[in-house]
Short mmCIF file of C-alpha atoms in Angstrom, two decimals:
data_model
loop_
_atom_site.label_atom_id
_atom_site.label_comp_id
_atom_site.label_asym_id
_atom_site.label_seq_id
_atom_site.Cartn_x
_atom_site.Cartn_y
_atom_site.Cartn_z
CA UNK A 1 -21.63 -27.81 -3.25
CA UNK A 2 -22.20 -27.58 0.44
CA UNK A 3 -25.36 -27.79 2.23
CA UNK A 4 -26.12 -25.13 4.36
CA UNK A 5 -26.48 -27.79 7.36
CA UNK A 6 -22.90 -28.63 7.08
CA UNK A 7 -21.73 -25.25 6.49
CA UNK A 8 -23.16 -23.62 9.80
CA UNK A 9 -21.60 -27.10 11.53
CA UNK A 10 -18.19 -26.40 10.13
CA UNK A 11 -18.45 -22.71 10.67
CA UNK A 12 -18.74 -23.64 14.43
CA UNK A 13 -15.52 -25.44 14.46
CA UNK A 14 -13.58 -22.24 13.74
CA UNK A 15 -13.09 -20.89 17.32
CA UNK A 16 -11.78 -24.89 18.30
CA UNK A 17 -9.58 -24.36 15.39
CA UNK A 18 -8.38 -21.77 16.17
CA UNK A 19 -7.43 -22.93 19.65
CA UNK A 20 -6.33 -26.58 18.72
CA UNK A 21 -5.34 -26.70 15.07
CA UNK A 22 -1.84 -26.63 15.42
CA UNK A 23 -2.42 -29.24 17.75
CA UNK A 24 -4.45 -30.90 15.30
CA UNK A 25 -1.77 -30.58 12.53
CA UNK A 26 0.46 -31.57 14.76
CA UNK A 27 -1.22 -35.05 15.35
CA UNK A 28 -2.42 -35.70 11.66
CA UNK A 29 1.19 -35.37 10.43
CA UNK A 30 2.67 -37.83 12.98
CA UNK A 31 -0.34 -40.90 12.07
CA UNK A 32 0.06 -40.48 8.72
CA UNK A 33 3.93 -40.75 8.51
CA UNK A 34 3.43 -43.47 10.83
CA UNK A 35 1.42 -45.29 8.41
CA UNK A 36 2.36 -44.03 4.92
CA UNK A 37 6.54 -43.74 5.84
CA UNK A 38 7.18 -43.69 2.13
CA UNK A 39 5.33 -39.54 2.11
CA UNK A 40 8.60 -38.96 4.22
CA UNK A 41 10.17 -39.14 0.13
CA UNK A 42 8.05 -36.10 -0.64
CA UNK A 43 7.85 -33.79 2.33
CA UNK A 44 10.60 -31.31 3.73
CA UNK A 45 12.12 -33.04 7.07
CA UNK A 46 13.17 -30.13 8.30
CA UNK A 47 10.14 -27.61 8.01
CA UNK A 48 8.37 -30.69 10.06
CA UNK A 49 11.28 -30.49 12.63
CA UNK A 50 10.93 -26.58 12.85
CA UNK A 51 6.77 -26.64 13.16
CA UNK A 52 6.57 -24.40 9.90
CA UNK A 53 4.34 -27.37 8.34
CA UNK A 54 2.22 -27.94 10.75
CA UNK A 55 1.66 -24.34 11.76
CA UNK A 56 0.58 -23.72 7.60
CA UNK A 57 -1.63 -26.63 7.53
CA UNK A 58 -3.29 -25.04 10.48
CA UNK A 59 -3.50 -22.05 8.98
CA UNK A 60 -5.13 -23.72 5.78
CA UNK A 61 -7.47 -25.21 7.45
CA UNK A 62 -8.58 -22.21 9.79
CA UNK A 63 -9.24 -20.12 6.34
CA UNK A 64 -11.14 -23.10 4.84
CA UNK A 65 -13.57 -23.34 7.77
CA UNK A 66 -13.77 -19.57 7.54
CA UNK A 67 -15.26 -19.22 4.34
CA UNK A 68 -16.59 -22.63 3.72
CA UNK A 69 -19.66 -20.99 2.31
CA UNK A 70 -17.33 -19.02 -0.40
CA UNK A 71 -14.25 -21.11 -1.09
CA UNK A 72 -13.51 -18.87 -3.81
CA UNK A 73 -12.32 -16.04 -0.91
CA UNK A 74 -9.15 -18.83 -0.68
CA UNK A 75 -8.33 -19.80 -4.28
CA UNK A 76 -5.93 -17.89 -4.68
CA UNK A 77 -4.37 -19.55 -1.85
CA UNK A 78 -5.45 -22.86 -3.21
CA UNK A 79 -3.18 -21.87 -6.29
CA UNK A 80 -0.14 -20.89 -4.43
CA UNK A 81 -0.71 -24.49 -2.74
CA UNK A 82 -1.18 -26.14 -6.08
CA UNK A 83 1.97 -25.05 -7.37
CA UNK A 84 4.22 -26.41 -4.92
CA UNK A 85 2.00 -29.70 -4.83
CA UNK A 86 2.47 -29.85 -8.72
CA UNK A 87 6.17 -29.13 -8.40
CA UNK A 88 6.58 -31.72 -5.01
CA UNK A 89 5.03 -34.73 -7.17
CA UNK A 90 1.91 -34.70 -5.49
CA UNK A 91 -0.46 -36.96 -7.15
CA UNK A 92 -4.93 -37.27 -6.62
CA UNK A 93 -4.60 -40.72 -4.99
CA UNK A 94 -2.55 -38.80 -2.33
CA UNK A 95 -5.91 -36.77 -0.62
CA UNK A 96 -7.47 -39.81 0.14
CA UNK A 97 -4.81 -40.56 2.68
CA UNK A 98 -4.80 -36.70 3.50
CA UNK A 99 -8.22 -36.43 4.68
CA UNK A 100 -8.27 -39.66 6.14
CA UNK A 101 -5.64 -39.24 8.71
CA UNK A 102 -6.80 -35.41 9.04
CA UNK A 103 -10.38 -36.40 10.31
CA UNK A 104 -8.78 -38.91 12.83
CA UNK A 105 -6.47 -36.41 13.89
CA UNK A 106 -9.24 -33.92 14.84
CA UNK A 107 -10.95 -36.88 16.57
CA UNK A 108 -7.85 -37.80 18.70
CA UNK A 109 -7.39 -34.15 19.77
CA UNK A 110 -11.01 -33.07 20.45
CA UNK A 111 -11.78 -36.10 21.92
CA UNK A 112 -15.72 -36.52 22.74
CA UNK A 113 -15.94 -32.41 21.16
CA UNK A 114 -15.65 -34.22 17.78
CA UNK A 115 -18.89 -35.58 17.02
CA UNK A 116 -20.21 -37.56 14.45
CA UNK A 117 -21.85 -35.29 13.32
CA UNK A 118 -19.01 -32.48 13.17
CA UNK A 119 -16.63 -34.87 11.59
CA UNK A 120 -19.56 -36.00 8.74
CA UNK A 121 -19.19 -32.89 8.16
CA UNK A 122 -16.01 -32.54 7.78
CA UNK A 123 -15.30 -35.32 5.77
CA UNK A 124 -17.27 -33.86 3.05
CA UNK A 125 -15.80 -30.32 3.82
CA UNK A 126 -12.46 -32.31 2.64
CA UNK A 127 -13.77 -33.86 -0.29
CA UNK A 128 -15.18 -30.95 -2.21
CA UNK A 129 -12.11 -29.36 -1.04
CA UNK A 130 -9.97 -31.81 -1.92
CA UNK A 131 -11.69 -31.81 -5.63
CA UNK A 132 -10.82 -28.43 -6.13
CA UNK A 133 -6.97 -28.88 -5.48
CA UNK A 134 -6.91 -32.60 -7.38
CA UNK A 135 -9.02 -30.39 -10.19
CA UNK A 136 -6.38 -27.01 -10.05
CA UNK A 137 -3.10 -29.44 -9.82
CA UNK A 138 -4.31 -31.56 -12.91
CA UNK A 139 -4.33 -28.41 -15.34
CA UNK A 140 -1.30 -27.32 -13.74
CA UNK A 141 0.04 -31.11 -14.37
CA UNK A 142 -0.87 -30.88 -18.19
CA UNK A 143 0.27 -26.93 -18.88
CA UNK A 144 3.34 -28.49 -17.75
CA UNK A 145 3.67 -30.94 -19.33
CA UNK A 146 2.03 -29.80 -22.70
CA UNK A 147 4.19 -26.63 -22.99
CA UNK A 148 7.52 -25.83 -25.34
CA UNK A 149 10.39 -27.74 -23.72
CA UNK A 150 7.91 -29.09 -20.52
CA UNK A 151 7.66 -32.01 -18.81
CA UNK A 152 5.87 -33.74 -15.89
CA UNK A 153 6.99 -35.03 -12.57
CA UNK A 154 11.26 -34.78 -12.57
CA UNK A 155 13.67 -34.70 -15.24
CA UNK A 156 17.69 -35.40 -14.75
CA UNK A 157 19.90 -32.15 -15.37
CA UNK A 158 23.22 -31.54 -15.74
CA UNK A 159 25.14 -29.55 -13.48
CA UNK A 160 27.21 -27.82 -16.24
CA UNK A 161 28.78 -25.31 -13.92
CA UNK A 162 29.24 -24.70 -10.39
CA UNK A 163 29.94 -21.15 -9.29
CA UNK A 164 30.53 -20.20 -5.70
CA UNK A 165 28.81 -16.05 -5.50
CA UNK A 166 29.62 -15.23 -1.30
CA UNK A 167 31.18 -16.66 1.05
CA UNK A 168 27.58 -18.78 2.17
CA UNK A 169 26.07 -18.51 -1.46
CA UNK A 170 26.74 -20.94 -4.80
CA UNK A 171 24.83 -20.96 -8.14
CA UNK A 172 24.42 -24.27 -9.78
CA UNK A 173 24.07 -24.29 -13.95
CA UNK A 174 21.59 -26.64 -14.87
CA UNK A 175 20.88 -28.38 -18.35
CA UNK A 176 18.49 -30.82 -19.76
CA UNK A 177 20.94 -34.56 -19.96
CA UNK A 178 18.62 -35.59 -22.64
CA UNK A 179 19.59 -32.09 -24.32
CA UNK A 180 16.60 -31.38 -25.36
CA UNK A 181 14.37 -27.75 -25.38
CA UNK A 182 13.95 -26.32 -21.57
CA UNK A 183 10.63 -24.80 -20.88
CA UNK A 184 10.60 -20.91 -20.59
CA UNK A 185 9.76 -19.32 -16.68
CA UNK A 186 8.21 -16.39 -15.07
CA UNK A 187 10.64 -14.15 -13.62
CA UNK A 188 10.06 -15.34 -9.40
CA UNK A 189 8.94 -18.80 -10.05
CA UNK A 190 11.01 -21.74 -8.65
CA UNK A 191 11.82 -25.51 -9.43
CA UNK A 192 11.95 -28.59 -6.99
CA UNK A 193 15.28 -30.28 -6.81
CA UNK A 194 14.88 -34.12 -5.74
CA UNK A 195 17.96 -35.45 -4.22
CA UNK A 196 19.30 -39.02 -2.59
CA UNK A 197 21.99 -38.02 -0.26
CA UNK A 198 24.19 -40.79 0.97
CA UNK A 199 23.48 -41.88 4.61
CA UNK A 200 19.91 -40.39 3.89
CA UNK A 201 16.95 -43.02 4.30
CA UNK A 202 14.25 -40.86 2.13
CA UNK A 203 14.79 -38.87 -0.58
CA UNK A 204 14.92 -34.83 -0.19
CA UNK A 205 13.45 -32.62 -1.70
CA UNK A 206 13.87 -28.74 -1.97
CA UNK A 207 12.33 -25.88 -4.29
CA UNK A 208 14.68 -22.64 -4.85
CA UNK A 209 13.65 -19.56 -6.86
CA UNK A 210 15.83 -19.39 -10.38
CA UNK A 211 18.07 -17.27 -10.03
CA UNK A 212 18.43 -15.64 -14.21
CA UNK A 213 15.90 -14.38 -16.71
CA UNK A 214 14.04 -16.93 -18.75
CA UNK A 215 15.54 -17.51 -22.24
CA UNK A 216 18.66 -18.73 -21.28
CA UNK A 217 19.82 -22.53 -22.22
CA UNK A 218 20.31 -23.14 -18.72
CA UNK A 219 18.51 -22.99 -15.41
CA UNK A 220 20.34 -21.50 -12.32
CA UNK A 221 19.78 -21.64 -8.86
CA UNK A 222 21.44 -19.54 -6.19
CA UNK A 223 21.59 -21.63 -2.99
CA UNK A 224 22.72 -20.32 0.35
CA UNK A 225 24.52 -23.00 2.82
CA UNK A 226 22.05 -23.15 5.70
CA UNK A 227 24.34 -23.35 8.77
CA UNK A 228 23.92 -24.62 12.05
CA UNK A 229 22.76 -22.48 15.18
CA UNK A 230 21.02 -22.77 18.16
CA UNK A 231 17.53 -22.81 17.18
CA UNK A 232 18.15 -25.62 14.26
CA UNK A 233 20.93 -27.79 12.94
CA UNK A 234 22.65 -27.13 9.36
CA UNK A 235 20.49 -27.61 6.34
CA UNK A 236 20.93 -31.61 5.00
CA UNK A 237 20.53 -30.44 1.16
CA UNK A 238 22.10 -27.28 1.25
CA UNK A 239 25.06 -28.46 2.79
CA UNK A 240 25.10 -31.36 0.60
CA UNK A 241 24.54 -29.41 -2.70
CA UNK A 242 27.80 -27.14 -1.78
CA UNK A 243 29.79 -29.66 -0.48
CA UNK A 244 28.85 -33.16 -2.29
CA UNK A 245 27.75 -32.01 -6.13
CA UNK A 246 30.06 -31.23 -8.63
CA UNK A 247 30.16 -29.82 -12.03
CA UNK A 248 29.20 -33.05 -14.11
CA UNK A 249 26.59 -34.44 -11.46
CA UNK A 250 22.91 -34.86 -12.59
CA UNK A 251 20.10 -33.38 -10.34
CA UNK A 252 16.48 -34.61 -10.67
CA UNK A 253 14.34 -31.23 -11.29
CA UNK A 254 10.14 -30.63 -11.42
CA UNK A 255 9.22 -27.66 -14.00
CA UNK A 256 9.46 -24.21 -12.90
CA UNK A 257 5.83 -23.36 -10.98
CA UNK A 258 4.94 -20.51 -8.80
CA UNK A 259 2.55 -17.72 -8.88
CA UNK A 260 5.35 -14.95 -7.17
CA UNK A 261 5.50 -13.14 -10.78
CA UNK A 262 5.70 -9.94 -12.20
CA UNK A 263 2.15 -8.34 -12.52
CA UNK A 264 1.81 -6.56 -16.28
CA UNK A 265 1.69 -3.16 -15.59
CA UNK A 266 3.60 0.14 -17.27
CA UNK A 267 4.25 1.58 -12.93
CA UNK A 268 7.75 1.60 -12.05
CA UNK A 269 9.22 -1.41 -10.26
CA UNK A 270 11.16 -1.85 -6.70
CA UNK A 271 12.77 -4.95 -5.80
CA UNK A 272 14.05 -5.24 -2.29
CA UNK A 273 15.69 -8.38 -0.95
CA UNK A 274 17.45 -9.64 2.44
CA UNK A 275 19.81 -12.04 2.27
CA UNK A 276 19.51 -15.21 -0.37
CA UNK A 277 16.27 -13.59 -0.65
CA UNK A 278 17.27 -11.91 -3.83
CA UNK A 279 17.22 -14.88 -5.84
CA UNK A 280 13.42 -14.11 -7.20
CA UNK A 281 14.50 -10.59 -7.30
CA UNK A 282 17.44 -10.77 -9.60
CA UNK A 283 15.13 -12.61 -12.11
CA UNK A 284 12.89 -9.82 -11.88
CA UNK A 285 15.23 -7.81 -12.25
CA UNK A 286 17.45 -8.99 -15.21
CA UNK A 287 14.38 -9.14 -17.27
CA UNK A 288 13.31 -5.78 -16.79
CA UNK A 289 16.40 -4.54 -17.56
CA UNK A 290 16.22 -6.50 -20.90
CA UNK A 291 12.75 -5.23 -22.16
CA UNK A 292 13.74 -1.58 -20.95
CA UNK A 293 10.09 -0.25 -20.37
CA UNK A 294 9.68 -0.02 -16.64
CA UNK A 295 12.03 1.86 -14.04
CA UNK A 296 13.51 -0.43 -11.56
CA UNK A 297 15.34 0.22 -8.27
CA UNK A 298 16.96 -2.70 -6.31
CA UNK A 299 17.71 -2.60 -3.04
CA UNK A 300 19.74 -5.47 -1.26
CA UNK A 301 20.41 -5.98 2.36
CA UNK A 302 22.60 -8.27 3.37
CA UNK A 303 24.90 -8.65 6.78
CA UNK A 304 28.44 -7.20 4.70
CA UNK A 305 30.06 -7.72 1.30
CA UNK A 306 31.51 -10.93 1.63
CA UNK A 307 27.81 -12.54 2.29
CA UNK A 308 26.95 -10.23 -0.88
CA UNK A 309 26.18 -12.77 -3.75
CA UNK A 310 25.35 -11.12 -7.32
CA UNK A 311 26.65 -8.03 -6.78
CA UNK A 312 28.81 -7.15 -10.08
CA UNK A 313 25.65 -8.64 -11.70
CA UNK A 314 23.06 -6.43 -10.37
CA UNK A 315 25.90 -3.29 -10.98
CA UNK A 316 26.36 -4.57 -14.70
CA UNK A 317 22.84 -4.34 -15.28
CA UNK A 318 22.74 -0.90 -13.30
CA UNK A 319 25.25 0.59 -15.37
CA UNK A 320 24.23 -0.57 -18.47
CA UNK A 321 20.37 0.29 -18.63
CA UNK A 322 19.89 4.07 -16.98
CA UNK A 323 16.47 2.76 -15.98
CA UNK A 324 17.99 0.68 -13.49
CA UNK A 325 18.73 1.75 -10.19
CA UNK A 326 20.96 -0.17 -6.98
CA UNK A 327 20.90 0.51 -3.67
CA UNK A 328 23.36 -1.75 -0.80
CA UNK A 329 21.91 -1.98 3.20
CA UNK A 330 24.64 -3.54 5.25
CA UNK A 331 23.51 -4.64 8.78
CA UNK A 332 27.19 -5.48 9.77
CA UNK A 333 29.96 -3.84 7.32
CA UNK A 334 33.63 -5.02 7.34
CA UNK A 335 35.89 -2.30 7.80
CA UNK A 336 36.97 -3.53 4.12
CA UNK A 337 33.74 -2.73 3.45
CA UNK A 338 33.76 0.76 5.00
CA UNK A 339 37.08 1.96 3.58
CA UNK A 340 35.74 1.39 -0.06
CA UNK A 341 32.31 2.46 0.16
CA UNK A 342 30.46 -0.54 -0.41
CA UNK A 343 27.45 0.19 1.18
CA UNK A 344 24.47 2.94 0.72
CA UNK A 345 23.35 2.16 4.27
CA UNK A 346 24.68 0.87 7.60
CA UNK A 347 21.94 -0.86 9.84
CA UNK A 348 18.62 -2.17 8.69
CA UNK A 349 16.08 -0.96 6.30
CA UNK A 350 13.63 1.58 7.39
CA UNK A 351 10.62 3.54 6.00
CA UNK A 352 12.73 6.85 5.93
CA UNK A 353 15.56 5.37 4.10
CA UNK A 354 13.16 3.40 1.72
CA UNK A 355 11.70 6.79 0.83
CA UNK A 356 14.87 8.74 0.19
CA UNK A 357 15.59 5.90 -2.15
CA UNK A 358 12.36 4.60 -3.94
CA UNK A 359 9.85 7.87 -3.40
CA UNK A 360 7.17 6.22 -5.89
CA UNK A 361 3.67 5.94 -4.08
CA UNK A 362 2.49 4.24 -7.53
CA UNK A 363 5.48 1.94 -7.79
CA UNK A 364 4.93 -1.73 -7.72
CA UNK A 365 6.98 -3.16 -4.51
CA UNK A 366 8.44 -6.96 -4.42
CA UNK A 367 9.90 -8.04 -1.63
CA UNK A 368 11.65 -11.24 -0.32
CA UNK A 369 13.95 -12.47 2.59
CA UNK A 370 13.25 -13.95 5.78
CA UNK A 371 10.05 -13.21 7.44
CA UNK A 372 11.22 -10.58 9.73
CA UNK A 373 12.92 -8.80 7.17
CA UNK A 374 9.99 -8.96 5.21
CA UNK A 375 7.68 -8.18 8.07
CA UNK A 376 9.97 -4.92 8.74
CA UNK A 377 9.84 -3.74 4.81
CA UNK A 378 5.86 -4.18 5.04
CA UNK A 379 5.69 -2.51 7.76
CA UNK A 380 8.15 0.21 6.63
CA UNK A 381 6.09 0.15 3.32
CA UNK A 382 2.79 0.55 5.12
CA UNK A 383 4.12 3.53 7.27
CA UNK A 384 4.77 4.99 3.62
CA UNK A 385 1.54 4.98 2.34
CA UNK A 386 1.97 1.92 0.36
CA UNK A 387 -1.51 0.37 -0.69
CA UNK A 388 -1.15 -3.33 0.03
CA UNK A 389 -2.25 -4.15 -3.16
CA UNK A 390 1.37 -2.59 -4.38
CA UNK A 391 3.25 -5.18 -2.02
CA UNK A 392 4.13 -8.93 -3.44
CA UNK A 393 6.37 -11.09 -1.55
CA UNK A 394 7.32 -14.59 -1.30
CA UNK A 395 7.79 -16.80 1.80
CA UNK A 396 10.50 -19.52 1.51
CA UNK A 397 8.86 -22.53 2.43
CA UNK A 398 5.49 -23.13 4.19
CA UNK A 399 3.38 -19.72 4.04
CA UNK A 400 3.43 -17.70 7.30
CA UNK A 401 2.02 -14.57 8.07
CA UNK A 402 4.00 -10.79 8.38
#
């Protein structure tokens, strides 16, 4: 527990946070990969290039100075955090090196503003912080590993089949090499794939949502092939997974984590997805289709049919249980697409067209895609009616906010 001394002194830190944490972020990232090189093995290269870590980390710490005097306001955030730390490999003896290089960070950046006395207090701000993630992450370490089928850290798998789904989308089929029992899933959750990519110096790693119902003897992930563009270059792993691993290779994976699950509830279900986005969703969906208790409507946007992955999946399931509903948004149709119908909706999704096809006010809404598509279906969903705490979504990557 906090004093109330150093509560009120972090509490005034929040308006310089919320100027300079980025800043701040910023900084603490490039000291500590100067001086611990080999955390460049853990962390994603390419969310550092793009700012998305730093800008989270900001974020983090902003809410934590917020309601230092009730940390419990942010556990659930602490558990979202602690699920891709237990699934990245990060281990207690890591935070030291955290906080230390965080504290220094805020020191280089607020200069003389950073008192001894504001970063005393600090420092044990971070500790008891710190302690609750090392605490969260070591249960999460042990369910893990203490579970039907589980494990800790990574585990080699098999990539038994390799099937491409669009024309930027490929599923890999993934099996224990020891063939032994794989640990069961929540419908949403995701795994870590660890990979050493020639003419790589670290090792990559990457999480992506499985992509089938639990109860399967296989994992499968959906990956899309992250092209280049001007704002960022093509993705390293993605590119490397379509192109460089083959049906036979072994992939290092971490044990399914992730707290983007189904709630338990008897309400009707919608699922709406943009882009690879649908990954999560069609493991929603294909086990709620197979316990036949809830409605479900899908809805899928995507730019045309031939960046459409899943489809004759998502219509099996459709036809099969009448619970099941599909609906098809198509931003930019092929005329191919157009001459056979392959589409319920040209354009983007809107709060009109959302209520002609999913009308229920007490439905349960999941969404995921890339944040302006899913800052466009909240805000569609909020121009409904919707009561927020109907709306679940997932962010790929570092949290951000809609």
């Amino acid at each position: 527990m906090l004093n109330e001394k150093t509560i009120q002194i972090i509490k005034s830190t929040v308006p310089v946070l919320e100027v300079h944490g980025t800043a701040i972020t910023k900084r603490f990232y490039e000291r500590m990969f100067t001086q611990h090189p080999e955390l460049l093995h853990i962390f994603n290269h390419a969310n550092q290039k793009q700012g998305r870590q730093q800008t989270a980390l900001a974020n983090a710490v902003y809410a934590a100075a917020v309601h230092i005097d009730n940390l419990a306001e942010i556990l659930p955030v602490v558990k979202q955090i602690g699920h891709k730390h237990r699934s990245l490999g990060i281990k207690p003896e890591h935070y030291p090196i955290v906080g230390e290089n965080l504290l220094a960070a805020i020191k280089e950046v607020l200069g003389n503003a950073a008192t001894d006395e504001i970063l005393g207090a600090w420092a044990e701000a971070y500790g008891v912080i710190a302690d609750a993630f090392i605490g969260i992450e070591a249960e999460m370490y042990e369910q893990s590993r203490e579970q039907v089928g589980g494990w800790a850290d990574f585990r080699p798998f098999i990539v038994e089949k390799k099937v491409q789904e669009s024309d930027v989308i490929t599923s890999f089929y993934l099996v224990p090499q020891d063939g032994q029992a794989l640990a069961t899933f929540e419908p949403g959750q995701y795994i870590s794939v660890k990979l050493e990519i020639p003419g790589e110096r670290y090792t990559h790693i990457r999480q992506y949502s499985l992509s089938d119902a639990p109860g399967r003897p296989y994992y499968r992930i959906s990956v899309k092939r992250e092209e280049a563009n001007a704002e960022k270059p093509a993705g390293i792993v993605s590119t490397y997974l379509h192109e460089g691993i083959r049906e036979g290779d072994v992939l290092q994976l971490s044990a399914p984590a992730g707290d983007f699950t189904l709630e338990q509830s008897e309400a009707p279900v919608v699922l709406i997805s943009g882009g690879v986005g649908l990954t999560p969703m069609f493991s929603m969906l294909a086990s709620l289709a197979e316990n036949q208790e809830r409605p479900v409507t899908f809805i899928h946007a995507a730019q045309n049919g031939q960046k459409h992955a899943l489809r004759a999946e998502v219509e099996r399931l459709a036809k099969d249980n009448p619970q099941v509903s599909a609906y098809w948004c198509y931003s930019e149709p092929t005329e191919q697409d157009r001459a056979s119908g392959a589409f319920h909706k040209e354009g983007y999704l809107d709060a009109e067209w959302l209520e002609q096809v999913a009308p229920e006010k007490n439905a349960s809404y999941y969404f995921c895609g890339p944040v302006p598509f899913m800052s466009a279906v909240k805000k569609a969903l909020t121009e409904r009616g919707i009561s927020a705490d109907r709306m679940h979504y997932e962010f790929f990557g570092p949290a951000a906010s809609l």
